[in-house]
Amino acid sequence: MMNGSISNDAPPIAAGRLIAGFVAGFLAVLVFHQSVLFYLHLVGFTKAVAFSVHHTAPFGVPQVLSLAFWGGVWGVLFALLVEPRLPRGAPYWLGAILFGAVFPSLVAWFVVFPLKGLPVAAGWHLKGLATGLLVNGAWGLGTALFMFPARNRATRA
């Protein structure tokens, strides 16, 4: 534009997409992430327990709700940055699982754990690393599954 104002030719981001991403990520923690954690604990693979209501710092929110909130935040990122770029079919599901397994796990291992005084990358213990990849990969699959109806609506519009 010649008048010095900034032009934004990109289409606006629909608020519904952001809300759908948050809700999908939130629900995926409760249904997928925590279910996989439950089974990993049940078979003795991890000491971590699912659906923990222990209070988290600094606000005293139950751990499962804190995880679900952050799952919602990651769901927004998924809805904005990843989901629209994934092709239909198997690549959609595989991309969602890989996004979930890799990115939230890396942030947990290298940012969240040190902030909480825990060893970086679960102390490089294989079971701790695998638990993160499995529960977060399940979260990614669940988020994609919950986002799928919104994806189909957007395709038809």
mmCIF file of C-alpha atoms in Angstrom, residues 17-29 65-82 99 104 107 139 143 147:
data_model
loop_
_atom_site.group_PDB
_atom_site.id
_atom_site.type_symbol
_atom_site.label_atom_id
_atom_site.label_comp_id
_atom_site.label_asym_id
_atom_site.label_seq_id
_atom_site.Cartn_x
_atom_site.Cartn_y
_atom_site.Cartn_z
ATOM 1 C CA ARG A 17 -10.322 -22.723 14.965
ATOM 2 C CA LEU A 18 -8.522 -21.480 18.078
ATOM 3 C CA ILE A 19 -11.334 -22.621 20.337
ATOM 4 C CA ALA A 20 -11.529 -25.990 18.581
ATOM 5 C CA GLY A 21 -7.773 -26.424 19.019
ATOM 6 C CA PHE A 22 -7.931 -25.619 22.715
ATOM 7 C CA VAL A 23 -10.901 -27.884 23.372
ATOM 8 C CA ALA A 24 -9.364 -30.713 21.305
ATOM 9 C CA GLY A 25 -6.043 -30.482 23.149
ATOM 10 C CA PHE A 26 -7.746 -30.226 26.552
ATOM 11 C CA LEU A 27 -9.942 -33.268 25.913
ATOM 12 C CA ALA A 28 -7.061 -35.225 24.372
ATOM 13 C CA VAL A 29 -5.166 -34.960 27.663
ATOM 14 C CA LEU A 65 -6.338 -29.983 35.117
ATOM 15 C CA SER A 66 -2.994 -28.234 34.727
ATOM 16 C CA LEU A 67 -1.959 -30.850 32.169
ATOM 17 C CA ALA A 68 -5.291 -30.475 30.370
ATOM 18 C CA PHE A 69 -4.912 -26.679 30.261
ATOM 19 C CA TRP A 70 -1.426 -26.959 28.741
ATOM 20 C CA GLY A 71 -2.763 -29.622 26.377
ATOM 21 C CA GLY A 72 -5.277 -27.003 25.259
ATOM 22 C CA VAL A 73 -2.503 -24.476 24.679
ATOM 23 C CA TRP A 74 -0.590 -27.030 22.599
ATOM 24 C CA GLY A 75 -3.874 -27.776 20.821
ATOM 25 C CA VAL A 76 -4.080 -24.131 19.735
ATOM 26 C CA LEU A 77 -0.542 -24.379 18.334
ATOM 27 C CA PHE A 78 -1.481 -27.603 16.567
ATOM 28 C CA ALA A 79 -4.626 -26.005 15.106
ATOM 29 C CA LEU A 80 -2.723 -22.950 13.879
ATOM 30 C CA LEU A 81 0.603 -24.312 12.708
ATOM 31 C CA VAL A 82 0.299 -28.009 11.961
ATOM 32 C CA PHE A 99 3.918 -33.424 16.533
ATOM 33 C CA PRO A 104 5.611 -31.083 23.877
ATOM 34 C CA VAL A 107 9.620 -28.517 25.902
ATOM 35 C CA TRP A 139 -2.214 -36.711 23.000
ATOM 36 C CA THR A 143 -6.070 -33.833 19.408
ATOM 37 C CA MET A 147 -10.038 -31.579 15.510
#
